PDB file of C-alpha atoms in Angstrom:
ATOM      1  CA  MET X   1      98.112 119.397 104.037  1.00 53.00           C
ATOM      2  CA  ALA X   2      97.413 116.610 101.500  1.00 55.00           C
ATOM      3  CA  PRO X   3      93.893 116.426 100.063  1.00 57.00           C
ATOM      4  CA  THR X   4      91.662 113.621 101.307  1.00 62.00           C
ATOM      5  CA  ILE X   5      90.955 110.993  98.687  1.00 64.00           C
ATOM      6  CA  SER X   6      87.370 109.841  98.984  1.00 88.00           C
ATOM      7  CA  TRP X   7      85.707 106.720  97.638  1.00 94.00           C
ATOM      8  CA  VAL X   8      82.699 107.198  95.343  1.00 96.00           C
ATOM      9  CA  PRO X   9      80.138 104.743  93.915  1.00 96.00           C
ATOM     10  CA  GLN X  10      80.724 103.230  90.475  1.00 96.00           C
ATOM     11  CA  ARG X  11      77.918 105.286  88.866  1.00 96.00           C
ATOM     12  CA  THR X  12      79.513 108.514  90.128  1.00 95.00           C
ATOM     13  CA  ALA X  13      82.910 107.422  88.807  1.00 94.00           C
ATOM     14  CA  ALA X  14      81.413 106.550  85.409  1.00 95.00           C
ATOM     15  CA  ASP X  15      79.610 109.899  85.208  1.00 95.00           C
ATOM     16  CA  HIS X  16      82.775 111.781  86.197  1.00 91.00           C
ATOM     17  CA  LEU X  17      84.819 110.002  83.517  1.00 90.00           C
ATOM     18  CA  GLY X  18      82.083 110.288  80.888  1.00 92.00           C
ATOM     19  CA  VAL X  19      81.894 106.520  80.297  1.00 93.00           C
ATOM     20  CA  SER X  20      79.485 103.698  81.077  1.00 95.00           C
ATOM     21  CA  GLU X  21      79.759 101.404  84.071  1.00 95.00           C
ATOM     22  CA  ARG X  22      80.406  98.607  81.549  1.00 96.00           C
ATOM     23  CA  THR X  23      83.489 100.493  80.300  1.00 94.00           C
ATOM     24  CA  ILE X  24      84.813 100.685  83.852  1.00 95.00           C
ATOM     25  CA  LEU X  25      84.312  96.912  84.096  1.00 95.00           C
ATOM     26  CA  ARG X  26      86.348  96.455  80.895  1.00 93.00           C
ATOM     27  CA  TRP X  27      89.116  98.652  82.329  1.00 93.00           C
ATOM     28  CA  ARG X  28      89.180  96.510  85.494  1.00 94.00           C
ATOM     29  CA  ASN X  29      89.281  93.292  83.455  1.00 94.00           C
ATOM     30  CA  ALA X  30      92.108  94.699  81.297  1.00 91.00           C
ATOM     31  CA  GLY X  31      94.127  95.438  84.439  1.00 92.00           C
ATOM     32  CA  LEU X  32      94.075  99.212  84.007  1.00 92.00           C
ATOM     33  CA  LEU X  33      92.341  99.580  87.376  1.00 95.00           C
ATOM     34  CA  LYS X  34      93.760  97.669  90.344  1.00 96.00           C
ATOM     35  CA  LEU X  35      91.786  96.284  93.284  1.00 95.00           C
ATOM     36  CA  GLY X  36      92.760  98.046  96.508  1.00 95.00           C
ATOM     37  CA  VAL X  37      94.345 100.949  94.644  1.00 95.00           C
ATOM     38  CA  HIS X  38      91.701 102.297  92.272  1.00 96.00           C
ATOM     39  CA  TYR X  39      88.641 100.463  93.583  1.00 97.00           C
ATOM     40  CA  ARG X  40      87.401  98.336  96.472  1.00 96.00           C
ATOM     41  CA  ARG X  41      84.212  96.766  97.781  1.00 96.00           C
ATOM     42  CA  LYS X  42      82.031  98.859 100.085  1.00 95.00           C
ATOM     43  CA  PHE X  43      81.648  95.881 102.429  1.00 95.00           C
ATOM     44  CA  PRO X  44      83.600  92.595 102.551  1.00 92.00           C
ATOM     45  CA  ALA X  45      81.024  90.656 100.532  1.00 93.00           C
ATOM     46  CA  VAL X  46      81.153  89.370  96.957  1.00 91.00           C
ATOM     47  CA  ASN X  47      78.093  91.302  95.795  1.00 93.00           C
ATOM     48  CA  SER X  48      78.856  94.481  97.711  1.00 95.00           C
ATOM     49  CA  PRO X  49      78.924  97.614  95.531  1.00 96.00           C
ATOM     50  CA  LEU X  50      82.253  98.850  94.223  1.00 96.00           C
ATOM     51  CA  LEU X  51      83.729 102.184  95.247  1.00 97.00           C
ATOM     52  CA  TYR X  52      86.393 104.120  93.333  1.00 97.00           C
ATOM     53  CA  LYS X  53      89.040 106.728  94.142  1.00 96.00           C
ATOM     54  CA  LEU X  54      88.264 109.295  91.454  1.00 93.00           C
ATOM     55  CA  GLU X  55      91.626 111.012  91.604  1.00 92.00           C
ATOM     56  CA  LEU X  56      93.563 107.776  91.108  1.00 94.00           C
ATOM     57  CA  VAL X  57      91.214 106.396  88.439  1.00 93.00           C
ATOM     58  CA  ASP X  58      91.417 109.664  86.522  1.00 90.00           C
ATOM     59  CA  LYS X  59      95.222 109.609  86.746  1.00 92.00           C
ATOM     60  CA  ALA X  60      95.397 105.956  85.621  1.00 91.00           C
ATOM     61  CA  MET X  61      93.177 106.622  82.611  1.00 89.00           C
ATOM     62  CA  THR X  62      95.140 109.730  81.634  1.00 88.00           C
ATOM     63  CA  GLU X  63      98.367 107.707  81.756  1.00 87.00           C
ATOM     64  CA  ALA X  64      96.835 104.741  79.895  1.00 83.00           C
ATOM     65  CA  PHE X  65      95.491 106.864  77.062  1.00 80.00           C
ATOM     66  CA  ALA X  66      98.768 108.772  76.793  1.00 79.00           C
ATOM     67  CA  ARG X  67     100.614 105.532  75.989  1.00 66.00           C
ATOM     68  CA  ASP X  68     101.222 104.329  72.482  1.00 59.00           C
ATOM     69  CA  HIS X  69      98.321 102.175  71.236  1.00 58.00           C
ATOM     70  CA  ARG X  70     100.749  99.324  70.371  1.00 60.00           C
ATOM     71  CA  THR X  71     101.798  99.139  74.028  1.00 58.00           C
ATOM     72  CA  LEU X  72      98.177  98.781  75.097  1.00 55.00           C
ATOM     73  CA  GLU X  73      97.604  96.013  72.534  1.00 58.00           C
ATOM     74  CA  LEU X  74     100.619  94.118  73.863  1.00 57.00           C
ATOM     75  CA  ALA X  75      99.374  94.497  77.460  1.00 55.00           C
ATOM     76  CA  GLU X  76      95.949  93.111  76.552  1.00 55.00           C
ATOM     77  CA  GLY X  77      97.490  90.091  74.816  1.00 53.00           C
ATOM     78  CA  SER X  78      99.424  88.917  77.885  1.00 50.00           C
TER      79      SER X  78
END
């Protein structure tokens, strides 16, 4: 049976990853974290808190940091 992927608050995600909530914001803005895949709003309102899928965020960050730094610089410039 596949494990259940649960949504956690942004603070919990930041603590788990060992980064600040501001860093998670930068990752979202850089396109490393995708809306609906890695994070979503708790309620359908603009100022509703964000929730994250820890397993998918952790996987995305592992893959992003495993890439060559020149690839990341090119991605940020587009």
